[in-house]
mmCIF file of C-alpha atoms and ligand atoms in Angstrom:
data_model
loop_
_atom_site.group_PDB
_atom_site.id
_atom_site.type_symbol
_atom_site.label_atom_id
_atom_site.label_comp_id
_atom_site.label_asym_id
_atom_site.label_seq_id
_atom_site.Cartn_x
_atom_site.Cartn_y
_atom_site.Cartn_z
ATOM 1 C CA MET J 1 12.643 -13.403 16.398
ATOM 2 C CA THR J 2 13.843 -10.591 13.780
ATOM 3 C CA VAL J 3 11.669 -9.428 10.877
ATOM 4 C CA ILE J 4 12.827 -7.560 7.870
ATOM 5 C CA VAL J 5 10.322 -4.818 6.953
ATOM 6 C CA THR J 6 11.135 -3.564 3.110
ATOM 7 C CA GLY J 7 9.679 -0.242 2.446
ATOM 8 C CA GLY J 8 8.907 0.483 6.399
ATOM 9 C CA ALA J 9 9.903 4.654 5.372
ATOM 10 C CA GLY J 10 6.422 4.300 3.194
ATOM 11 C CA PHE J 11 2.792 4.772 3.748
ATOM 12 C CA ILE J 12 1.758 1.360 4.715
ATOM 13 C CA GLY J 13 5.002 -0.629 5.673
ATOM 14 C CA GLY J 14 5.485 2.492 8.190
ATOM 15 C CA ASN J 15 2.333 1.954 9.810
ATOM 16 C CA PHE J 16 3.618 -1.972 9.823
ATOM 17 C CA VAL J 17 6.291 -1.064 11.905
ATOM 18 C CA TYR J 18 4.568 0.367 14.590
ATOM 19 C CA HIS J 19 1.995 -2.047 14.758
ATOM 20 C CA MET J 20 4.600 -4.818 15.172
ATOM 21 C CA LEU J 21 6.797 -2.550 17.642
ATOM 22 C CA GLU J 22 3.741 -2.063 19.661
ATOM 23 C CA LYS J 23 2.458 -5.737 19.762
ATOM 24 C CA TYR J 24 5.548 -7.797 19.728
ATOM 25 C CA PRO J 25 8.362 -5.905 21.947
ATOM 26 C CA LYS J 26 10.883 -8.938 22.069
ATOM 27 C CA TYR J 27 10.957 -9.084 18.274
ATOM 28 C CA LYS J 28 13.518 -7.396 16.457
ATOM 29 C CA ILE J 29 12.303 -5.259 13.800
ATOM 30 C CA VAL J 30 14.795 -4.009 10.783
ATOM 31 C CA CYS J 31 13.163 -1.776 7.829
ATOM 32 C CA VAL J 32 14.553 -1.762 4.979
ATOM 33 C CA ASP J 33 13.734 1.082 2.805
ATOM 34 C CA ALA J 34 15.683 2.684 -0.742
ATOM 35 C CA LEU J 35 13.914 6.380 0.353
ATOM 36 C CA THR J 36 12.897 7.002 -2.877
ATOM 37 C CA TYR J 37 10.567 9.556 -3.540
ATOM 38 C CA ALA J 38 7.920 7.926 -1.173
ATOM 39 C CA GLY J 39 10.369 7.123 1.239
ATOM 40 C CA ASN J 40 10.395 9.396 4.240
ATOM 41 C CA MET J 41 12.391 9.501 7.455
ATOM 42 C CA GLU J 42 9.851 11.669 9.092
ATOM 43 C CA THR J 43 7.545 8.584 9.138
ATOM 44 C CA LEU J 44 9.948 6.603 11.165
ATOM 45 C CA ASP J 45 10.384 9.272 13.935
ATOM 46 C CA GLY J 46 8.814 7.417 16.051
ATOM 47 C CA ALA J 47 10.531 3.609 15.856
ATOM 48 C CA MET J 48 13.935 5.231 15.894
ATOM 49 C CA LYS J 49 14.242 6.030 19.654
ATOM 50 C CA ASN J 50 12.902 2.113 19.961
ATOM 51 C CA PRO J 51 16.221 0.058 20.874
ATOM 52 C CA GLN J 52 14.328 -2.733 18.631
ATOM 53 C CA PHE J 53 14.416 -1.319 15.463
ATOM 54 C CA GLU J 54 16.888 -0.775 12.794
ATOM 55 C CA PHE J 55 16.997 1.253 9.566
ATOM 56 C CA VAL J 56 18.872 0.059 6.645
ATOM 57 C CA LYS J 57 19.026 2.283 3.546
ATOM 58 C CA ALA J 58 19.268 -0.691 0.717
ATOM 59 C CA ASP J 59 17.421 -0.720 -2.813
ATOM 60 C CA ILE J 60 15.835 -4.359 -2.693
ATOM 61 C CA ALA J 61 16.848 -5.216 -6.169
ATOM 62 C CA ASP J 62 21.046 -4.299 -5.540
ATOM 63 C CA ARG J 63 21.799 -8.372 -4.301
ATOM 64 C CA ASP J 64 25.212 -7.507 -2.599
ATOM 65 C CA ALA J 65 23.346 -5.152 -0.254
ATOM 66 C CA VAL J 66 20.216 -7.642 0.337
ATOM 67 C CA TYR J 67 22.564 -10.752 0.675
ATOM 68 C CA ALA J 68 25.015 -8.651 3.277
ATOM 69 C CA LEU J 69 21.850 -7.556 5.054
ATOM 70 C CA PHE J 70 20.789 -11.021 5.561
ATOM 71 C CA GLU J 71 24.479 -12.270 6.636
ATOM 72 C CA LYS J 72 24.066 -9.779 9.038
ATOM 73 C CA CYS J 73 20.445 -9.985 10.737
ATOM 74 C CA LYS J 74 19.557 -13.837 9.923
ATOM 75 C CA PRO J 75 15.830 -12.617 9.488
ATOM 76 C CA ASP J 76 13.202 -15.080 10.805
ATOM 77 C CA TYR J 77 10.292 -13.426 8.182
ATOM 78 C CA VAL J 78 10.898 -10.898 5.707
ATOM 79 C CA VAL J 79 7.245 -8.629 5.453
ATOM 80 C CA ASN J 80 7.795 -6.651 1.508
ATOM 81 C CA PHE J 81 6.454 -3.610 0.952
ATOM 82 C CA ALA J 82 8.749 -2.019 -0.989
ATOM 83 C CA ALA J 83 7.308 -1.056 -4.042
ATOM 84 C CA GLU J 84 6.613 1.648 -6.797
ATOM 85 C CA SER J 85 3.391 1.964 -5.821
ATOM 86 C CA HIS J 86 1.331 4.849 -7.994
ATOM 87 C CA VAL J 87 -0.259 3.724 -10.730
ATOM 88 C CA ASP J 88 0.319 7.152 -12.753
ATOM 89 C CA ARG J 89 3.346 7.207 -12.323
ATOM 90 C CA SER J 90 3.682 3.834 -13.813
ATOM 91 C CA ILE J 91 1.941 4.929 -16.805
ATOM 92 C CA THR J 92 4.850 7.575 -17.577
ATOM 93 C CA ASN J 93 7.612 6.163 -16.258
ATOM 94 C CA PRO J 94 7.118 1.943 -16.214
ATOM 95 C CA ASP J 95 10.981 0.486 -15.983
ATOM 96 C CA ILE J 96 10.998 1.545 -12.073
ATOM 97 C CA PHE J 97 8.131 -0.452 -11.460
ATOM 98 C CA LEU J 98 9.590 -3.630 -13.262
ATOM 99 C CA ARG J 99 12.817 -3.240 -11.593
ATOM 100 C CA THR J 100 11.776 -2.634 -8.215
ATOM 101 C CA ASN J 101 8.605 -5.176 -7.910
ATOM 102 C CA VAL J 102 9.460 -7.325 -10.125
ATOM 103 C CA ILE J 103 13.862 -7.810 -9.945
ATOM 104 C CA GLY J 104 13.444 -6.668 -6.095
ATOM 105 C CA THR J 105 11.069 -9.054 -4.900
ATOM 106 C CA GLY J 106 13.226 -12.036 -6.662
ATOM 107 C CA VAL J 107 16.102 -10.633 -4.898
ATOM 108 C CA LEU J 108 14.608 -11.168 -1.739
ATOM 109 C CA MET J 109 13.456 -14.487 -2.080
ATOM 110 C CA ASP J 110 16.865 -15.608 -3.460
ATOM 111 C CA ALA J 111 18.630 -13.716 -0.096
ATOM 112 C CA CYS J 112 15.706 -16.242 1.779
ATOM 113 C CA ARG J 113 16.665 -19.318 -0.118
ATOM 114 C CA LYS J 114 20.217 -18.570 0.507
ATOM 115 C CA TYR J 115 19.894 -17.923 4.075
ATOM 116 C CA GLY J 116 17.150 -19.721 4.974
ATOM 117 C CA ILE J 117 13.976 -18.483 6.375
ATOM 118 C CA LYS J 118 10.767 -19.169 8.011
ATOM 119 C CA ARG J 119 7.911 -16.823 5.886
ATOM 120 C CA PHE J 120 8.434 -14.803 3.110
ATOM 121 C CA HIS J 121 5.160 -12.518 3.092
ATOM 122 C CA GLN J 122 4.455 -10.871 0.023
ATOM 123 C CA VAL J 123 2.621 -7.531 0.015
ATOM 124 C CA SER J 124 0.479 -7.625 -3.310
ATOM 125 C CA THR J 125 -2.918 -5.789 -4.572
ATOM 126 C CA ASP J 126 -6.084 -6.345 -5.385
ATOM 127 C CA GLU J 127 -5.284 -5.003 -9.016
ATOM 128 C CA VAL J 128 -3.695 -7.808 -9.754
ATOM 129 C CA TYR J 129 -7.052 -9.139 -10.806
ATOM 130 C CA GLY J 130 -8.138 -6.162 -13.172
ATOM 131 C CA ASP J 131 -11.146 -4.560 -12.491
ATOM 132 C CA LEU J 132 -15.062 -5.068 -11.952
ATOM 133 C CA PRO J 133 -17.785 -3.482 -13.979
ATOM 134 C CA LEU J 134 -20.047 -1.175 -12.099
ATOM 135 C CA ASP J 135 -23.581 -2.121 -13.134
ATOM 136 C CA LYS J 136 -23.042 -5.801 -11.290
ATOM 137 C CA PRO J 137 -22.487 -5.191 -7.683
ATOM 138 C CA GLU J 138 -22.659 -8.771 -7.097
ATOM 139 C CA LEU J 139 -19.036 -9.499 -8.427
ATOM 140 C CA PHE J 140 -16.057 -9.931 -6.075
ATOM 141 C CA PHE J 141 -12.878 -10.344 -6.548
ATOM 142 C CA THR J 142 -11.866 -14.087 -4.952
ATOM 143 C CA GLU J 143 -8.512 -15.854 -4.242
ATOM 144 C CA GLU J 144 -9.726 -17.674 -7.657
ATOM 145 C CA THR J 145 -10.255 -14.366 -9.795
ATOM 146 C CA PRO J 146 -7.669 -14.880 -12.759
ATOM 147 C CA LEU J 147 -5.156 -12.609 -12.654
ATOM 148 C CA HIS J 148 -6.152 -9.666 -15.544
ATOM 149 C CA THR J 149 -4.105 -6.512 -14.851
ATOM 150 C CA SER J 150 -4.319 -2.785 -17.142
ATOM 151 C CA SER J 151 -1.441 -0.402 -15.466
ATOM 152 C CA PRO J 152 2.231 -1.297 -15.779
ATOM 153 C CA TYR J 153 2.012 -0.996 -11.797
ATOM 154 C CA SER J 154 -0.439 -3.740 -11.464
ATOM 155 C CA ALA J 155 1.582 -5.837 -14.089
ATOM 156 C CA SER J 156 4.711 -5.617 -12.350
ATOM 157 C CA LYS J 157 2.835 -6.769 -9.118
ATOM 158 C CA ALA J 158 1.042 -9.449 -10.572
ATOM 159 C CA GLY J 159 4.867 -10.725 -11.913
ATOM 160 C CA ALA J 160 5.933 -10.431 -8.477
ATOM 161 C CA ASP J 161 2.661 -12.779 -7.351
ATOM 162 C CA LEU J 162 3.511 -15.326 -10.066
ATOM 163 C CA LEU J 163 7.381 -15.133 -8.883
ATOM 164 C CA VAL J 164 6.012 -16.103 -5.388
ATOM 165 C CA ASN J 165 4.310 -18.941 -6.561
ATOM 166 C CA ALA J 166 7.008 -20.387 -8.174
ATOM 167 C CA TYR J 167 9.475 -20.231 -5.271
ATOM 168 C CA ASN J 168 7.078 -21.879 -3.444
ATOM 169 C CA ARG J 169 6.318 -24.589 -5.710
ATOM 170 C CA THR J 170 10.047 -25.002 -7.285
ATOM 171 C CA TYR J 171 12.814 -24.375 -4.511
ATOM 172 C CA LYS J 172 9.542 -24.608 -1.756
ATOM 173 C CA LEU J 173 10.531 -21.786 -0.306
ATOM 174 C CA PRO J 174 7.916 -21.198 2.476
ATOM 175 C CA VAL J 175 5.212 -17.581 1.549
ATOM 176 C CA THR J 176 2.317 -16.035 1.358
ATOM 177 C CA ILE J 177 0.865 -13.780 -0.509
ATOM 178 C CA SER J 178 -1.728 -10.673 0.450
ATOM 179 C CA ARG J 179 -4.225 -8.704 -1.826
ATOM 180 C CA CYS J 180 -5.918 -6.226 -0.543
ATOM 181 C CA SER J 181 -7.709 -3.022 -1.415
ATOM 182 C CA ASN J 182 -7.108 0.570 -1.230
ATOM 183 C CA ASN J 183 -5.938 1.623 2.100
ATOM 184 C CA TYR J 184 -6.050 5.235 3.385
ATOM 185 C CA GLY J 185 -5.128 6.547 6.980
ATOM 186 C CA PRO J 186 -1.721 8.011 8.778
ATOM 187 C CA TYR J 187 1.433 8.370 6.623
ATOM 188 C CA HIS J 188 -0.204 8.212 2.921
ATOM 189 C CA PHE J 189 2.409 10.062 0.707
ATOM 190 C CA PRO J 190 0.207 12.990 -0.897
ATOM 191 C CA GLU J 191 0.008 12.007 -4.609
ATOM 192 C CA LYS J 192 -2.300 9.035 -3.890
ATOM 193 C CA LEU J 193 -6.385 10.518 -3.687
ATOM 194 C CA ILE J 194 -7.842 10.707 -0.018
ATOM 195 C CA PRO J 195 -4.376 12.381 0.727
ATOM 196 C CA LEU J 196 -4.113 14.632 -2.127
ATOM 197 C CA MET J 197 -8.010 15.870 -1.478
ATOM 198 C CA ILE J 198 -7.549 16.827 1.473
ATOM 199 C CA ALA J 199 -4.478 18.459 1.666
ATOM 200 C CA ASN J 200 -5.370 20.851 -1.362
ATOM 201 C CA ALA J 201 -9.225 21.240 0.387
ATOM 202 C CA LEU J 202 -7.181 22.684 3.637
ATOM 203 C CA ASN J 203 -4.683 24.798 1.226
ATOM 204 C CA ASP J 204 -8.480 25.930 -0.826
ATOM 205 C CA LYS J 205 -6.924 24.544 -4.550
ATOM 206 C CA PRO J 206 -9.194 22.324 -6.976
ATOM 207 C CA LEU J 207 -9.463 18.984 -6.313
ATOM 208 C CA PRO J 208 -8.443 17.078 -9.310
ATOM 209 C CA VAL J 209 -11.164 14.754 -10.036
ATOM 210 C CA TYR J 210 -10.633 12.018 -13.236
ATOM 211 C CA GLY J 211 -13.463 11.587 -15.632
ATOM 212 C CA LYS J 212 -16.974 11.140 -14.049
ATOM 213 C CA GLY J 213 -15.653 10.568 -10.543
ATOM 214 C CA GLU J 214 -17.599 7.026 -10.558
ATOM 215 C CA ASN J 215 -14.958 4.940 -10.431
ATOM 216 C CA VAL J 216 -15.661 2.673 -7.448
ATOM 217 C CA ARG J 217 -12.702 1.652 -4.928
ATOM 218 C CA ASP J 218 -12.655 -0.539 -1.627
ATOM 219 C CA TRP J 219 -11.261 1.335 0.803
ATOM 220 C CA LEU J 220 -9.477 -0.152 4.048
ATOM 221 C CA TYR J 221 -8.153 1.698 7.010
ATOM 222 C CA VAL J 222 -4.468 0.934 7.674
ATOM 223 C CA LYS J 223 -4.381 -0.554 10.500
ATOM 224 C CA ASP J 224 -6.660 -3.180 9.551
ATOM 225 C CA HIS J 225 -4.374 -4.025 6.960
ATOM 226 C CA CYS J 226 -1.931 -4.015 9.221
ATOM 227 C CA GLU J 227 -3.560 -6.907 11.137
ATOM 228 C CA ALA J 228 -4.086 -8.990 8.542
ATOM 229 C CA ILE J 229 -0.877 -8.947 7.513
ATOM 230 C CA ASP J 230 0.219 -10.418 10.754
ATOM 231 C CA LEU J 231 -2.335 -12.798 11.559
ATOM 232 C CA ILE J 232 -0.955 -14.000 7.941
ATOM 233 C CA LEU J 233 3.107 -14.226 9.150
ATOM 234 C CA HIS J 234 2.181 -15.687 12.036
ATOM 235 C CA ASN J 235 -1.099 -17.912 11.267
ATOM 236 C CA GLY J 236 -1.392 -18.009 7.297
ATOM 237 C CA LYS J 237 -1.063 -21.738 5.071
ATOM 238 C CA ASP J 238 2.085 -22.002 3.647
ATOM 239 C CA GLY J 239 1.661 -21.421 -0.356
ATOM 240 C CA GLU J 240 -1.557 -19.423 0.056
ATOM 241 C CA VAL J 241 -2.939 -15.984 -1.067
ATOM 242 C CA TYR J 242 -5.218 -14.252 1.179
ATOM 243 C CA ASN J 243 -7.703 -11.386 -0.243
ATOM 244 C CA ILE J 244 -7.666 -8.704 2.216
ATOM 245 C CA GLY J 245 -10.745 -5.527 2.242
ATOM 246 C CA GLY J 246 -13.541 -4.569 4.728
ATOM 247 C CA HIS J 247 -16.743 -4.052 2.026
ATOM 248 C CA ASN J 248 -16.230 -0.398 2.210
ATOM 249 C CA GLU J 249 -16.987 0.589 -1.505
ATOM 250 C CA ARG J 250 -16.967 4.077 -2.531
ATOM 251 C CA THR J 251 -17.107 5.918 -5.772
ATOM 252 C CA ASN J 252 -14.510 8.681 -6.138
ATOM 253 C CA LEU J 253 -17.077 11.972 -6.038
ATOM 254 C CA GLU J 254 -18.470 10.129 -3.002
ATOM 255 C CA VAL J 255 -15.091 10.166 -0.763
ATOM 256 C CA VAL J 256 -14.100 13.668 -2.337
ATOM 257 C CA LYS J 257 -17.356 15.229 -0.700
ATOM 258 C CA THR J 258 -17.435 13.557 2.272
ATOM 259 C CA ILE J 259 -13.687 15.371 2.957
ATOM 260 C CA LEU J 260 -15.099 17.976 1.459
ATOM 261 C CA ARG J 261 -18.157 18.140 4.286
ATOM 262 C CA GLU J 262 -15.454 16.704 7.055
ATOM 263 C CA LEU J 263 -13.828 19.921 6.516
ATOM 264 C CA GLY J 264 -16.370 22.808 6.060
ATOM 265 C CA LYS J 265 -14.999 23.418 2.498
ATOM 266 C CA PRO J 266 -17.385 23.360 -0.713
ATOM 267 C CA GLU J 267 -18.320 21.653 -3.724
ATOM 268 C CA SER J 268 -17.209 23.857 -6.290
ATOM 269 C CA LEU J 269 -13.726 22.834 -5.391
ATOM 270 C CA ILE J 270 -13.796 19.294 -7.664
ATOM 271 C CA THR J 271 -12.165 19.846 -10.736
ATOM 272 C CA TYR J 272 -13.232 17.236 -13.355
ATOM 273 C CA VAL J 273 -9.742 16.552 -15.047
ATOM 274 C CA THR J 274 -8.538 14.469 -17.947
ATOM 275 C CA ASP J 275 -9.103 10.684 -16.959
ATOM 276 C CA ARG J 276 -6.460 8.373 -16.437
ATOM 277 C CA PRO J 277 -5.212 6.049 -19.058
ATOM 278 C CA GLY J 278 -6.655 1.895 -19.168
ATOM 279 C CA HIS J 279 -8.603 3.469 -15.141
ATOM 280 C CA ASP J 280 -9.698 0.520 -13.578
ATOM 281 C CA MET J 281 -13.369 0.950 -12.929
ATOM 282 C CA ARG J 282 -14.493 -1.225 -9.778
ATOM 283 C CA TYR J 283 -11.968 -2.593 -7.058
ATOM 284 C CA ALA J 284 -14.130 -5.296 -4.764
ATOM 285 C CA ILE J 285 -12.747 -7.763 -2.012
ATOM 286 C CA ASP J 286 -14.579 -11.058 -1.086
ATOM 287 C CA PRO J 287 -12.680 -11.406 2.378
ATOM 288 C CA THR J 288 -14.494 -15.037 3.112
ATOM 289 C CA LYS J 289 -11.342 -16.412 3.302
ATOM 290 C CA ILE J 290 -9.484 -14.291 5.565
ATOM 291 C CA ASN J 291 -12.175 -14.204 7.811
ATOM 292 C CA ARG J 292 -13.090 -17.732 7.295
ATOM 293 C CA GLU J 293 -9.422 -19.169 8.284
ATOM 294 C CA LEU J 294 -7.481 -16.918 10.108
ATOM 295 C CA GLY J 295 -10.610 -14.960 11.901
ATOM 296 C CA TRP J 296 -9.779 -11.481 10.263
ATOM 297 C CA LEU J 297 -12.890 -8.666 10.622
ATOM 298 C CA PRO J 298 -12.188 -5.168 9.788
ATOM 299 C CA ALA J 299 -12.215 -3.161 12.691
ATOM 300 C CA THR J 300 -13.085 0.440 11.136
ATOM 301 C CA ARG J 301 -15.322 1.384 8.893
ATOM 302 C CA PHE J 302 -14.962 3.746 6.587
ATOM 303 C CA ASP J 303 -17.073 6.859 8.298
ATOM 304 C CA ASP J 304 -14.699 6.731 11.204
ATOM 305 C CA GLY J 305 -11.369 5.878 9.775
ATOM 306 C CA ILE J 306 -12.064 9.387 7.197
ATOM 307 C CA LYS J 307 -12.652 10.848 10.263
ATOM 308 C CA LEU J 308 -9.788 9.575 12.102
ATOM 309 C CA THR J 309 -7.616 10.439 8.759
ATOM 310 C CA ILE J 310 -8.726 14.292 8.662
ATOM 311 C CA LYS J 311 -7.738 14.774 12.048
ATOM 312 C CA TRP J 312 -4.179 12.766 11.272
ATOM 313 C CA TYR J 313 -3.685 15.254 8.534
ATOM 314 C CA LEU J 314 -4.856 18.468 10.492
ATOM 315 C CA ASP J 315 -2.555 17.136 13.620
ATOM 316 C CA ASN J 316 0.258 16.612 11.033
ATOM 317 C CA ARG J 317 0.498 19.676 9.208
ATOM 318 C CA LYS J 318 4.167 19.328 9.003
ATOM 319 C CA TRP J 319 4.769 16.133 7.867
ATOM 320 C CA TRP J 320 2.669 16.312 4.801
ATOM 321 C CA GLU J 321 3.658 20.168 4.020
ATOM 322 C CA ASN J 322 7.612 19.188 3.928
ATOM 323 C CA ILE J 323 6.551 17.260 1.435
ATOM 324 C CA LEU J 324 4.243 19.753 -0.790
ATOM 325 C CA ALA J 325 7.640 21.712 -0.100
ATOM 326 C CA GLY J 326 9.980 19.707 -1.866
ATOM 327 C CA GLU J 327 10.191 18.187 -5.156
ATOM 328 C CA TYR J 328 6.796 16.705 -5.396
ATOM 329 C CA GLN J 329 5.902 20.736 -6.717
ATOM 330 C CA ASN J 330 7.665 19.568 -9.531
ATOM 331 C CA TYR J 331 5.591 16.126 -10.052
ATOM 332 C CA TYR J 332 2.522 18.189 -9.209
ATOM 333 C CA GLU J 333 2.786 20.198 -12.316
ATOM 334 C CA LYS J 334 3.203 17.787 -14.525
ATOM 335 C CA MET J 335 1.034 15.626 -13.730
ATOM 336 C CA TYR J 336 -1.808 18.503 -12.960
ATOM 337 C CA GLY J 337 -1.128 21.419 -14.966
ATOM 338 C CA SER J 338 0.266 25.007 -12.977
ATOM 339 C CA GLY J 339 -3.101 26.190 -12.905
ATOM 340 C CA ASN J 340 -4.840 23.544 -10.748
HETATM 341 P P1 NAD C 1 4.331 3.869 -0.433
HETATM 342 O O1 NAD C 1 4.721 4.241 -1.617
HETATM 343 O O2 NAD C 1 3.781 5.142 0.527
HETATM 344 O O3 NAD C 1 5.717 3.180 -0.249
HETATM 345 C C1 NAD C 1 6.967 2.614 -0.762
HETATM 346 C C2 NAD C 1 8.107 2.285 -0.025
HETATM 347 O O4 NAD C 1 8.872 1.327 -0.707
HETATM 348 C C3 NAD C 1 8.759 3.682 0.259
HETATM 349 O O5 NAD C 1 9.030 3.850 1.198
HETATM 350 C C4 NAD C 1 9.807 3.341 -0.568
HETATM 351 O O6 NAD C 1 10.732 4.537 -0.256
HETATM 352 C C5 NAD C 1 9.908 1.861 -0.654
HETATM 353 N N1 NAD C 1 10.850 1.931 -1.948
HETATM 354 C C6 NAD C 1 10.337 1.773 -3.455
HETATM 355 N N2 NAD C 1 11.157 1.035 -4.257
HETATM 356 C C7 NAD C 1 11.963 0.319 -3.036
HETATM 357 C C8 NAD C 1 13.743 0.254 -3.433
HETATM 358 N N3 NAD C 1 13.812 -0.292 -4.630
HETATM 359 N N4 NAD C 1 13.986 -0.651 -2.305
HETATM 360 C C9 NAD C 1 13.623 -0.443 -1.525
HETATM 361 N N5 NAD C 1 12.679 0.588 -0.845
HETATM 362 C C10 NAD C 1 12.062 1.149 -2.076
HETATM 363 O O7 NAD C 1 4.035 2.194 -0.877
HETATM 364 P P2 NAD C 1 2.345 1.777 0.061
HETATM 365 O O8 NAD C 1 1.199 2.422 -0.444
HETATM 366 O O9 NAD C 1 3.134 2.082 1.270
HETATM 367 O O10 NAD C 1 2.598 0.368 -0.570
HETATM 368 C C11 NAD C 1 3.293 -0.614 0.093
HETATM 369 C C12 NAD C 1 3.117 -2.187 -0.046
HETATM 370 O O11 NAD C 1 1.319 -2.139 -0.692
HETATM 371 C C13 NAD C 1 3.129 -1.995 -1.931
HETATM 372 O O12 NAD C 1 4.031 -3.366 -2.501
HETATM 373 C C14 NAD C 1 2.304 -1.708 -2.221
HETATM 374 O O13 NAD C 1 1.797 -2.661 -3.999
HETATM 375 C C15 NAD C 1 1.172 -2.601 -1.672
HETATM 376 N N6 NAD C 1 0.010 -1.980 -1.916
HETATM 377 C C16 NAD C 1 -0.561 -0.975 -1.470
HETATM 378 C C17 NAD C 1 -2.056 -0.608 -0.944
HETATM 379 C C18 NAD C 1 -2.116 0.991 -1.664
HETATM 380 O O14 NAD C 1 -3.238 1.150 -0.987
HETATM 381 N N7 NAD C 1 -1.312 1.953 -0.459
HETATM 382 C C19 NAD C 1 -3.163 -1.380 -1.336
HETATM 383 C C20 NAD C 1 -2.612 -2.356 -1.558
HETATM 384 C C21 NAD C 1 -1.404 -2.733 -1.764
HETATM 385 O O1 DAU C 2 -6.321 -1.246 -5.059
HETATM 386 C C1 DAU C 2 -5.127 -0.831 -4.064
HETATM 387 C C2 DAU C 2 -4.110 -0.028 -5.045
HETATM 388 O O2 DAU C 2 -4.659 1.579 -4.435
HETATM 389 C C3 DAU C 2 -2.897 -0.026 -4.220
HETATM 390 O O3 DAU C 2 -2.434 -1.401 -5.163
HETATM 391 C C4 DAU C 2 -1.883 0.859 -5.124
HETATM 392 O O4 DAU C 2 -0.603 1.160 -4.390
HETATM 393 C C5 DAU C 2 -2.331 2.537 -4.537
HETATM 394 O O5 DAU C 2 -2.195 3.581 -4.845
HETATM 395 C C6 DAU C 2 -4.196 2.474 -5.022
HETATM 396 O O6 DAU C 2 -4.238 2.898 -6.635
HETATM 397 P P1 DAU C 2 -5.402 3.393 -7.063
HETATM 398 O O7 DAU C 2 -4.881 3.693 -8.355
HETATM 399 O O8 DAU C 2 -6.757 2.830 -7.230
HETATM 400 O O9 DAU C 2 -5.549 4.703 -5.747
HETATM 401 P P2 DAU C 2 -5.116 6.578 -6.005
HETATM 402 O O10 DAU C 2 -5.080 6.676 -4.572
HETATM 403 O O11 DAU C 2 -4.255 6.972 -6.868
HETATM 404 O O12 DAU C 2 -6.546 6.757 -6.780
HETATM 405 C C7 DAU C 2 -7.542 5.845 -6.458
HETATM 406 C C8 DAU C 2 -8.941 6.947 -7.072
HETATM 407 O O13 DAU C 2 -9.397 7.685 -7.448
HETATM 408 C C9 DAU C 2 -8.786 6.174 -9.219
HETATM 409 O O14 DAU C 2 -9.766 5.764 -9.113
HETATM 410 C C10 DAU C 2 -8.353 7.138 -9.153
HETATM 411 C C11 DAU C 2 -8.393 8.292 -8.528
HETATM 412 N N1 DAU C 2 -8.280 9.963 -8.754
HETATM 413 C C12 DAU C 2 -6.389 9.704 -8.007
HETATM 414 C C13 DAU C 2 -6.103 10.588 -8.398
HETATM 415 C C14 DAU C 2 -4.308 10.565 -7.907
HETATM 416 C C15 DAU C 2 -8.455 11.167 -9.000
HETATM 417 O O15 DAU C 2 -9.577 11.070 -9.598
HETATM 418 N N2 DAU C 2 -7.780 11.953 -8.820
HETATM 419 C C16 DAU C 2 -6.489 12.224 -8.351
HETATM 420 O O16 DAU C 2 -6.085 13.327 -8.599
#
């Protein structure tokens, strides 16, 4: 089996590469990544030594490059993680989100049609369902919840999902889609809440909490997400959507305070900053379908996963300090101001 993993130099794609190499030692794993600001070859250091692994630098929206790659490696499966993934960046620069997330997904599926494929799996997000109110904790996103997006990021992901469904219906392309809640764990780029707060706390810098910090996210340890995608890829039904989440809801403030407590840092580091425009209030996944049909359940509770994650950032300072030392500094100053 040959599996193309797009976006494998990023956070979840990188974890998925390691999951697949370990679990399926006979599979050939080909990572395709454009190495944008979020892609990091250091994430793949451990994989580069594996003869079953190949890295190809390419943009998924570049049709010639994608076709040439498919021609050469004739994949059985394609798992599409490649995306512009940060909501805040989509608010300042939506264009690239449309190009990569929508056009790029279309180009990959055209290549799948042209060269033949067992399955194209689209890694989507719970953000395509919009948000839930804070005062109705009994509500959850199911696979039937209508798409109702808030940010250019989530709109681009929803656009890609619709395109995937269209290719399945019109061209009979074998596809599956997964919609997962917020991930956390090793190799998470430090612009996102959890790694940003860990890095700032370790550097005794202010922790910028948007608004009142009352927004709720449903946190899933990244390795549980990888296991779920693996199950869907091999056993999921053609044309189906699967929600992935583990009932680990926390307010942002709870998450930030947990990190400070674990690191022995004072809550006085918390700084309330201007809210994100259009900020979604609450995400919460109902994972009944993937549990019932594929037997998936998350293995990691948030209280354990956050400890593992903090330990990883303590043990791998070089990985994230290299990022903080580079171009990311300019982004941080523009986003949060030089005082933070
Ligand atoms: P990430 O930003 O860490 O990584 C994205 C990767 O895609 C990077 O390596 C980047 O270089 C690559 N990439 C970007 N544009 C590309 C292009 N045009 N061609 C080829 N490669 C390109 O993202 P992530 O957090 O790992 O998210 C991966 C996927 O999972 C995304 O599709 C995202 O929408 C989805 N998702 C993320 C979360 C989360 O909590 N992080 C939750 C649910 C779904
Ligand atoms: O739900 C899945 C989504 O989760 C994925 O589709 C996205 O790719 C991923 O980035 C993530 O989106 P969020 O916007 O939820 O994640 P982020 O880490 O950016 O923010 C989490 C929450 O923390 C959100 O309510 C905004 C808040 N926040 C974030 C940052 C970066 C802050 O309060 N301060 C910050 O500095």
